[in-house]
PDB file of C-alpha atoms in Angstrom:
ATOM      1  CA  UNK A   1      81.796  98.155 110.734  1.00  0.00           C
ATOM      2  CA  UNK A   2      80.555 101.751 111.013  1.00  0.00           C
ATOM      3  CA  UNK A   3      81.058 103.919 107.939  1.00  0.00           C
ATOM      4  CA  UNK A   4      81.421 107.827 107.803  1.00  0.00           C
ATOM      5  CA  UNK A   5      80.896 110.216 104.930  1.00  0.00           C
ATOM      6  CA  UNK A   6      80.592 113.932 104.671  1.00  0.00           C
ATOM      7  CA  UNK A   7      80.996 116.924 102.362  1.00  0.00           C
ATOM      8  CA  UNK A   8      84.216 118.588 102.764  1.00  0.00           C
ATOM      9  CA  UNK A   9      85.772 120.823 100.104  1.00  0.00           C
ATOM     10  CA  UNK A  10      89.329 120.146 101.030  1.00  0.00           C
ATOM     11  CA  UNK A  11      91.005 116.629 101.007  1.00  0.00           C
ATOM     12  CA  UNK A  12      90.810 115.189 104.233  1.00  0.00           C
ATOM     13  CA  UNK A  13      90.946 111.489 105.407  1.00  0.00           C
ATOM     14  CA  UNK A  14      91.609 109.419 108.271  1.00  0.00           C
ATOM     15  CA  UNK A  15      92.933 105.762 108.666  1.00  0.00           C
ATOM     16  CA  UNK A  16      91.323 104.007 111.676  1.00  0.00           C
ATOM     17  CA  UNK A  17      93.959 101.458 113.104  1.00  0.00           C
ATOM     18  CA  UNK A  18      93.356  98.307 114.915  1.00  0.00           C
ATOM     19  CA  UNK A  19      94.066  99.729 118.386  1.00  0.00           C
ATOM     20  CA  UNK A  20      91.351 102.401 117.655  1.00  0.00           C
ATOM     21  CA  UNK A  21      93.906 105.241 117.000  1.00  0.00           C
ATOM     22  CA  UNK A  22      93.881 107.142 113.916  1.00  0.00           C
ATOM     23  CA  UNK A  23      96.108 108.572 111.353  1.00  0.00           C
ATOM     24  CA  UNK A  24      95.104 111.830 109.781  1.00  0.00           C
ATOM     25  CA  UNK A  25      95.530 112.453 106.069  1.00  0.00           C
ATOM     26  CA  UNK A  26      95.431 116.139 104.915  1.00  0.00           C
ATOM     27  CA  UNK A  27      96.470 118.125 101.534  1.00  0.00           C
ATOM     28  CA  UNK A  28      99.100 119.774 104.009  1.00  0.00           C
ATOM     29  CA  UNK A  29     100.720 116.334 104.380  1.00  0.00           C
ATOM     30  CA  UNK A  30     100.755 116.031 100.595  1.00  0.00           C
ATOM     31  CA  UNK A  31      97.782 113.775  99.980  1.00  0.00           C
ATOM     32  CA  UNK A  32      95.248 114.415  97.366  1.00  0.00           C
ATOM     33  CA  UNK A  33      92.538 112.382  95.529  1.00  0.00           C
ATOM     34  CA  UNK A  34      95.386 111.623  92.608  1.00  0.00           C
ATOM     35  CA  UNK A  35      97.586 110.176  95.269  1.00  0.00           C
ATOM     36  CA  UNK A  36      98.203 106.356  94.778  1.00  0.00           C
ATOM     37  CA  UNK A  37      96.618 104.098  97.602  1.00  0.00           C
ATOM     38  CA  UNK A  38     100.374 102.643  97.967  1.00  0.00           C
ATOM     39  CA  UNK A  39     101.116 106.155  99.445  1.00  0.00           C
ATOM     40  CA  UNK A  40      98.680 105.893 102.079  1.00  0.00           C
ATOM     41  CA  UNK A  41      99.633 102.470 103.017  1.00  0.00           C
ATOM     42  CA  UNK A  42     103.320 103.428 103.243  1.00  0.00           C
ATOM     43  CA  UNK A  43     102.344 106.208 105.736  1.00  0.00           C
ATOM     44  CA  UNK A  44     100.656 103.542 107.817  1.00  0.00           C
ATOM     45  CA  UNK A  45     103.292 101.092 107.761  1.00  0.00           C
ATOM     46  CA  UNK A  46     105.812 103.825 108.690  1.00  0.00           C
ATOM     47  CA  UNK A  47     103.804 104.935 111.599  1.00  0.00           C
ATOM     48  CA  UNK A  48     103.398 101.368 112.850  1.00  0.00           C
ATOM     49  CA  UNK A  49     106.825 100.177 112.203  1.00  0.00           C
ATOM     50  CA  UNK A  50     105.498  97.273 110.015  1.00  0.00           C
ATOM     51  CA  UNK A  51     107.799  95.400 107.887  1.00  0.00           C
ATOM     52  CA  UNK A  52     105.988  92.428 106.798  1.00  0.00           C
ATOM     53  CA  UNK A  53     103.687  94.635 104.706  1.00  0.00           C
ATOM     54  CA  UNK A  54     102.071  91.566 102.523  1.00  0.00           C
ATOM     55  CA  UNK A  55      99.666  90.767 105.147  1.00  0.00           C
ATOM     56  CA  UNK A  56      97.804  94.180 105.420  1.00  0.00           C
ATOM     57  CA  UNK A  57      95.681  96.363 103.582  1.00  0.00           C
ATOM     58  CA  UNK A  58      93.231  99.434 103.850  1.00  0.00           C
ATOM     59  CA  UNK A  59      89.420  98.856 103.327  1.00  0.00           C
ATOM     60  CA  UNK A  60      86.675 101.514 102.856  1.00  0.00           C
ATOM     61  CA  UNK A  61      82.935 101.459 102.789  1.00  0.00           C
ATOM     62  CA  UNK A  62      80.744 102.328  99.773  1.00  0.00           C
ATOM     63  CA  UNK A  63      77.358 103.981  99.672  1.00  0.00           C
ATOM     64  CA  UNK A  64      75.688 100.745 100.244  1.00  0.00           C
ATOM     65  CA  UNK A  65      77.883  99.957 103.246  1.00  0.00           C
ATOM     66  CA  UNK A  66      79.868  97.358 101.450  1.00  0.00           C
ATOM     67  CA  UNK A  67      83.602  97.176 102.228  1.00  0.00           C
ATOM     68  CA  UNK A  68      86.282  97.229  99.627  1.00  0.00           C
ATOM     69  CA  UNK A  69      90.008  96.834  99.746  1.00  0.00           C
ATOM     70  CA  UNK A  70      92.205  99.734  98.233  1.00  0.00           C
ATOM     71  CA  UNK A  71      94.229  98.608  95.282  1.00  0.00           C
ATOM     72  CA  UNK A  72      97.892 100.067  96.111  1.00  0.00           C
ATOM     73  CA  UNK A  73      98.522 100.375  92.321  1.00  0.00           C
ATOM     74  CA  UNK A  74      95.635 102.884  91.556  1.00  0.00           C
ATOM     75  CA  UNK A  75      94.762 106.205  92.758  1.00  0.00           C
ATOM     76  CA  UNK A  76      92.207 107.169  95.124  1.00  0.00           C
ATOM     77  CA  UNK A  77      90.058 108.711  92.286  1.00  0.00           C
ATOM     78  CA  UNK A  78      90.212 105.335  90.320  1.00  0.00           C
ATOM     79  CA  UNK A  79      88.360 103.559  93.094  1.00  0.00           C
ATOM     80  CA  UNK A  80      84.955 104.540  91.991  1.00  0.00           C
ATOM     81  CA  UNK A  81      83.134 103.268  94.918  1.00  0.00           C
ATOM     82  CA  UNK A  82      85.005 105.524  97.299  1.00  0.00           C
ATOM     83  CA  UNK A  83      83.187 108.153  98.909  1.00  0.00           C
ATOM     84  CA  UNK A  84      84.419 111.436 100.602  1.00  0.00           C
ATOM     85  CA  UNK A  85      85.670 113.798 101.749  1.00  0.00           C
ATOM     86  CA  UNK A  86      86.353 112.887 104.256  1.00  0.00           C
ATOM     87  CA  UNK A  87      87.652 109.630 103.061  1.00  0.00           C
ATOM     88  CA  UNK A  88      87.672 106.913 105.881  1.00  0.00           C
ATOM     89  CA  UNK A  89      90.047 103.978 105.654  1.00  0.00           C
ATOM     90  CA  UNK A  90      90.424 100.972 107.824  1.00  0.00           C
ATOM     91  CA  UNK A  91      93.506  99.221 108.320  1.00  0.00           C
ATOM     92  CA  UNK A  92      93.535  95.533 108.851  1.00  0.00           C
ATOM     93  CA  UNK A  93      94.780  92.038 108.150  1.00  0.00           C
ATOM     94  CA  UNK A  94      93.995  91.213 104.353  1.00  0.00           C
ATOM     95  CA  UNK A  95      95.764  87.798 104.298  1.00  0.00           C
ATOM     96  CA  UNK A  96      95.544  85.713 107.405  1.00  0.00           C
ATOM     97  CA  UNK A  97      98.758  83.665 108.271  1.00  0.00           C
ATOM     98  CA  UNK A  98      98.161  79.943 108.723  1.00  0.00           C
ATOM     99  CA  UNK A  99      99.847  80.235 112.314  1.00  0.00           C
ATOM    100  CA  UNK A 100     100.170  83.841 113.327  1.00  0.00           C
ATOM    101  CA  UNK A 101     101.718  82.785 116.657  1.00  0.00           C
ATOM    102  CA  UNK A 102     104.995  81.876 114.504  1.00  0.00           C
ATOM    103  CA  UNK A 103     105.246  85.263 112.920  1.00  0.00           C
ATOM    104  CA  UNK A 104     108.781  86.374 113.325  1.00  0.00           C
ATOM    105  CA  UNK A 105     108.308  90.120 113.516  1.00  0.00           C
ATOM    106  CA  UNK A 106     106.773  91.278 116.781  1.00  0.00           C
ATOM    107  CA  UNK A 107     104.906  94.310 115.297  1.00  0.00           C
ATOM    108  CA  UNK A 108     103.339  91.914 112.846  1.00  0.00           C
ATOM    109  CA  UNK A 109     102.113  89.660 115.505  1.00  0.00           C
ATOM    110  CA  UNK A 110     100.897  92.353 117.589  1.00  0.00           C
ATOM    111  CA  UNK A 111      98.734  93.707 114.609  1.00  0.00           C
ATOM    112  CA  UNK A 112      97.597  90.234 113.967  1.00  0.00           C
ATOM    113  CA  UNK A 113      96.698  89.939 117.557  1.00  0.00           C
ATOM    114  CA  UNK A 114      94.742  93.170 117.435  1.00  0.00           C
ATOM    115  CA  UNK A 115      92.893  92.040 114.295  1.00  0.00           C
ATOM    116  CA  UNK A 116      91.783  88.634 115.719  1.00  0.00           C
ATOM    117  CA  UNK A 117      90.947  90.053 118.987  1.00  0.00           C
ATOM    118  CA  UNK A 118      88.554  92.325 116.954  1.00  0.00           C
ATOM    119  CA  UNK A 119      87.206  89.323 114.975  1.00  0.00           C
ATOM    120  CA  UNK A 120      86.547  87.468 118.150  1.00  0.00           C
ATOM    121  CA  UNK A 121      84.932  90.267 120.126  1.00  0.00           C
ATOM    122  CA  UNK A 122      82.698  91.166 117.288  1.00  0.00           C
ATOM    123  CA  UNK A 123      81.396  87.821 116.532  1.00  0.00           C
ATOM    124  CA  UNK A 124      83.128  87.406 113.241  1.00  0.00           C
ATOM    125  CA  UNK A 125      85.292  84.537 114.689  1.00  0.00           C
ATOM    126  CA  UNK A 126      82.954  81.920 115.970  1.00  0.00           C
ATOM    127  CA  UNK A 127      84.051  80.072 119.234  1.00  0.00           C
ATOM    128  CA  UNK A 128      82.790  76.983 121.195  1.00  0.00           C
ATOM    129  CA  UNK A 129      81.628  78.304 124.624  1.00  0.00           C
ATOM    130  CA  UNK A 130      84.171  76.211 126.384  1.00  0.00           C
ATOM    131  CA  UNK A 131      87.100  78.055 124.857  1.00  0.00           C
ATOM    132  CA  UNK A 132      85.823  81.466 125.488  1.00  0.00           C
ATOM    133  CA  UNK A 133      86.722  81.976 129.109  1.00  0.00           C
ATOM    134  CA  UNK A 134      90.411  81.180 128.151  1.00  0.00           C
ATOM    135  CA  UNK A 135      90.419  83.583 125.341  1.00  0.00           C
ATOM    136  CA  UNK A 136      88.994  86.286 127.555  1.00  0.00           C
ATOM    137  CA  UNK A 137      91.719  85.383 130.163  1.00  0.00           C
ATOM    138  CA  UNK A 138      94.507  85.514 127.623  1.00  0.00           C
ATOM    139  CA  UNK A 139      93.271  88.905 126.478  1.00  0.00           C
ATOM    140  CA  UNK A 140      93.507  90.268 130.057  1.00  0.00           C
ATOM    141  CA  UNK A 141      96.905  88.697 130.609  1.00  0.00           C
ATOM    142  CA  UNK A 142      98.021  90.417 127.219  1.00  0.00           C
ATOM    143  CA  UNK A 143      96.653  93.641 128.038  1.00  0.00           C
ATOM    144  CA  UNK A 144      96.928  94.045 131.652  1.00  0.00           C
ATOM    145  CA  UNK A 145      99.744  91.803 132.778  1.00  0.00           C
ATOM    146  CA  UNK A 146      99.577  89.641 135.942  1.00  0.00           C
ATOM    147  CA  UNK A 147      96.196  89.364 137.882  1.00  0.00           C
ATOM    148  CA  UNK A 148      96.540  92.140 140.644  1.00  0.00           C
ATOM    149  CA  UNK A 149      94.106  90.208 143.100  1.00  0.00           C
ATOM    150  CA  UNK A 150      91.602  93.100 143.279  1.00  0.00           C
ATOM    151  CA  UNK A 151      89.240  91.876 140.619  1.00  0.00           C
ATOM    152  CA  UNK A 152      85.892  90.537 141.511  1.00  0.00           C
ATOM    153  CA  UNK A 153      83.302  88.746 139.385  1.00  0.00           C
ATOM    154  CA  UNK A 154      79.524  88.650 139.525  1.00  0.00           C
ATOM    155  CA  UNK A 155      79.052  85.493 137.545  1.00  0.00           C
ATOM    156  CA  UNK A 156      79.968  82.115 137.339  1.00  0.00           C
ATOM    157  CA  UNK A 157      81.428  82.576 133.768  1.00  0.00           C
ATOM    158  CA  UNK A 158      83.431  85.793 134.876  1.00  0.00           C
ATOM    159  CA  UNK A 159      84.593  83.780 137.776  1.00  0.00           C
ATOM    160  CA  UNK A 160      86.047  81.255 135.386  1.00  0.00           C
ATOM    161  CA  UNK A 161      87.733  83.784 133.529  1.00  0.00           C
ATOM    162  CA  UNK A 162      89.232  85.210 136.555  1.00  0.00           C
ATOM    163  CA  UNK A 163      90.553  81.689 137.629  1.00  0.00           C
ATOM    164  CA  UNK A 164      92.208  81.203 134.262  1.00  0.00           C
ATOM    165  CA  UNK A 165      93.702  84.592 134.523  1.00  0.00           C
ATOM    166  CA  UNK A 166      95.248  84.125 137.792  1.00  0.00           C
ATOM    167  CA  UNK A 167      96.738  80.964 136.253  1.00  0.00           C
ATOM    168  CA  UNK A 168      98.573  82.901 133.691  1.00  0.00           C
ATOM    169  CA  UNK A 169     100.516  84.814 136.182  1.00  0.00           C
ATOM    170  CA  UNK A 170     104.382  85.130 134.820  1.00  0.00           C
ATOM    171  CA  UNK A 171     103.212  84.953 131.061  1.00  0.00           C
ATOM    172  CA  UNK A 172     104.666  87.877 129.389  1.00  0.00           C
ATOM    173  CA  UNK A 173     102.147  90.092 127.184  1.00  0.00           C
ATOM    174  CA  UNK A 174     103.847  88.797 123.993  1.00  0.00           C
ATOM    175  CA  UNK A 175     103.596  85.228 125.135  1.00  0.00           C
ATOM    176  CA  UNK A 176      99.907  85.772 126.002  1.00  0.00           C
ATOM    177  CA  UNK A 177      99.304  87.454 122.532  1.00  0.00           C
ATOM    178  CA  UNK A 178     100.864  84.157 120.825  1.00  0.00           C
ATOM    179  CA  UNK A 179      98.906  81.750 123.016  1.00  0.00           C
ATOM    180  CA  UNK A 180      95.632  83.701 122.037  1.00  0.00           C
ATOM    181  CA  UNK A 181      96.674  83.684 118.250  1.00  0.00           C
ATOM    182  CA  UNK A 182      97.565  79.934 118.411  1.00  0.00           C
ATOM    183  CA  UNK A 183      94.120  79.103 119.940  1.00  0.00           C
ATOM    184  CA  UNK A 184      92.184  81.213 117.489  1.00  0.00           C
ATOM    185  CA  UNK A 185      94.034  80.002 114.441  1.00  0.00           C
ATOM    186  CA  UNK A 186      92.751  76.553 115.275  1.00  0.00           C
ATOM    187  CA  UNK A 187      89.277  77.539 114.889  1.00  0.00           C
ATOM    188  CA  UNK A 188      87.120  76.698 112.020  1.00  0.00           C
ATOM    189  CA  UNK A 189      86.173  80.248 111.106  1.00  0.00           C
ATOM    190  CA  UNK A 190      89.730  81.769 111.511  1.00  0.00           C
ATOM    191  CA  UNK A 191      90.443  84.113 108.699  1.00  0.00           C
ATOM    192  CA  UNK A 192      87.378  83.324 106.845  1.00  0.00           C
ATOM    193  CA  UNK A 193      85.234  86.080 105.008  1.00  0.00           C
ATOM    194  CA  UNK A 194      82.201  84.371 103.506  1.00  0.00           C
ATOM    195  CA  UNK A 195      80.496  85.357 100.178  1.00  0.00           C
ATOM    196  CA  UNK A 196      77.008  84.059  99.154  1.00  0.00           C
ATOM    197  CA  UNK A 197      76.541  82.123  95.965  1.00  0.00           C
ATOM    198  CA  UNK A 198      73.671  80.233  94.385  1.00  0.00           C
ATOM    199  CA  UNK A 199      74.078  76.605  93.210  1.00  0.00           C
ATOM    200  CA  UNK A 200      71.752  73.944  91.612  1.00  0.00           C
ATOM    201  CA  UNK A 201      68.021  74.646  92.206  1.00  0.00           C
ATOM    202  CA  UNK A 202      68.874  78.208  93.522  1.00  0.00           C
ATOM    203  CA  UNK A 203      70.261  76.815  96.709  1.00  0.00           C
ATOM    204  CA  UNK A 204      72.170  79.454  98.603  1.00  0.00           C
ATOM    205  CA  UNK A 205      75.772  78.545  99.665  1.00  0.00           C
ATOM    206  CA  UNK A 206      78.428  80.431 101.448  1.00  0.00           C
ATOM    207  CA  UNK A 207      82.014  80.316 100.194  1.00  0.00           C
ATOM    208  CA  UNK A 208      85.103  81.514 102.113  1.00  0.00           C
ATOM    209  CA  UNK A 209      88.742  81.880 101.318  1.00  0.00           C
ATOM    210  CA  UNK A 210      90.912  80.485 104.296  1.00  0.00           C
ATOM    211  CA  UNK A 211      94.667  80.603 104.891  1.00  0.00           C
ATOM    212  CA  UNK A 212      94.718  76.911 103.785  1.00  0.00           C
ATOM    213  CA  UNK A 213      92.057  76.803 101.287  1.00  0.00           C
ATOM    214  CA  UNK A 214      88.341  77.508 100.301  1.00  0.00           C
ATOM    215  CA  UNK A 215      85.380  76.388 102.615  1.00  0.00           C
ATOM    216  CA  UNK A 216      81.767  75.962 101.509  1.00  0.00           C
ATOM    217  CA  UNK A 217      78.731  76.283 103.892  1.00  0.00           C
ATOM    218  CA  UNK A 218      75.097  75.729 103.369  1.00  0.00           C
ATOM    219  CA  UNK A 219      72.630  76.195 106.205  1.00  0.00           C
ATOM    220  CA  UNK A 220      75.534  77.132 108.496  1.00  0.00           C
ATOM    221  CA  UNK A 221      76.848  73.646 107.984  1.00  0.00           C
ATOM    222  CA  UNK A 222      80.365  72.895 106.581  1.00  0.00           C
ATOM    223  CA  UNK A 223      79.580  70.905 103.212  1.00  0.00           C
ATOM    224  CA  UNK A 224      83.099  71.202 101.575  1.00  0.00           C
ATOM    225  CA  UNK A 225      86.427  72.051 102.072  1.00  0.00           C
ATOM    226  CA  UNK A 226      89.184  72.578  99.128  1.00  0.00           C
ATOM    227  CA  UNK A 227      92.984  72.825 100.109  1.00  0.00           C
ATOM    228  CA  UNK A 228      95.196  75.273  98.303  1.00  0.00           C
ATOM    229  CA  UNK A 229      97.544  73.294  95.859  1.00  0.00           C
ATOM    230  CA  UNK A 230     101.041  74.053  97.042  1.00  0.00           C
ATOM    231  CA  UNK A 231     103.847  74.139  94.332  1.00  0.00           C
ATOM    232  CA  UNK A 232     107.422  74.024  94.867  1.00  0.00           C
ATOM    233  CA  UNK A 233     109.848  76.634  93.381  1.00  0.00           C
TER     234      UNK A 233
END
């Protein structure tokens, strides 16, 4: 994730959205360092018409290029690692749904698609080679619609993507997004953010919360998985 910082006198900030658009935050729009982070989140939710707000959040980078989630209950000035102005925030999925293809709200599902698409394209969501052509084809169907017949390919892999893309003719953009999400949510690293930890004999492990529990890796091999305890209300 690229981070930006500068030395501006007046309040200025930007929220970078998942579709690469951005929302500008200025003093003229009522924002200042004493503003609650919740006010910025509300501005974003309103702009995107997002109703199921519990899944999303805003991140920022500190001086060491580490990312942190904004705490909605705190003011910007209470986030000690926040640098700026300009203040740069990244909108994204904070809590991954177990099966995002079943989300009821189309706007929520669309934002999940953009997030998981980004995870896949940037290599955060690892995928077996045999599934990649189908995922790329579903992305084409979701974003371009039916195959036009004019596309050409210069490799066997691209040809496979184009063949699958053609076979998806008639699938609507929302349906293609749902199929993409359904396939991605079945992958082992879906929704996982890994954190390093040290065990016995100073062995390095990586722990990652997932939609269904916690996974533990050692030397890139899954060595443990603990499911969340479900309690009835």
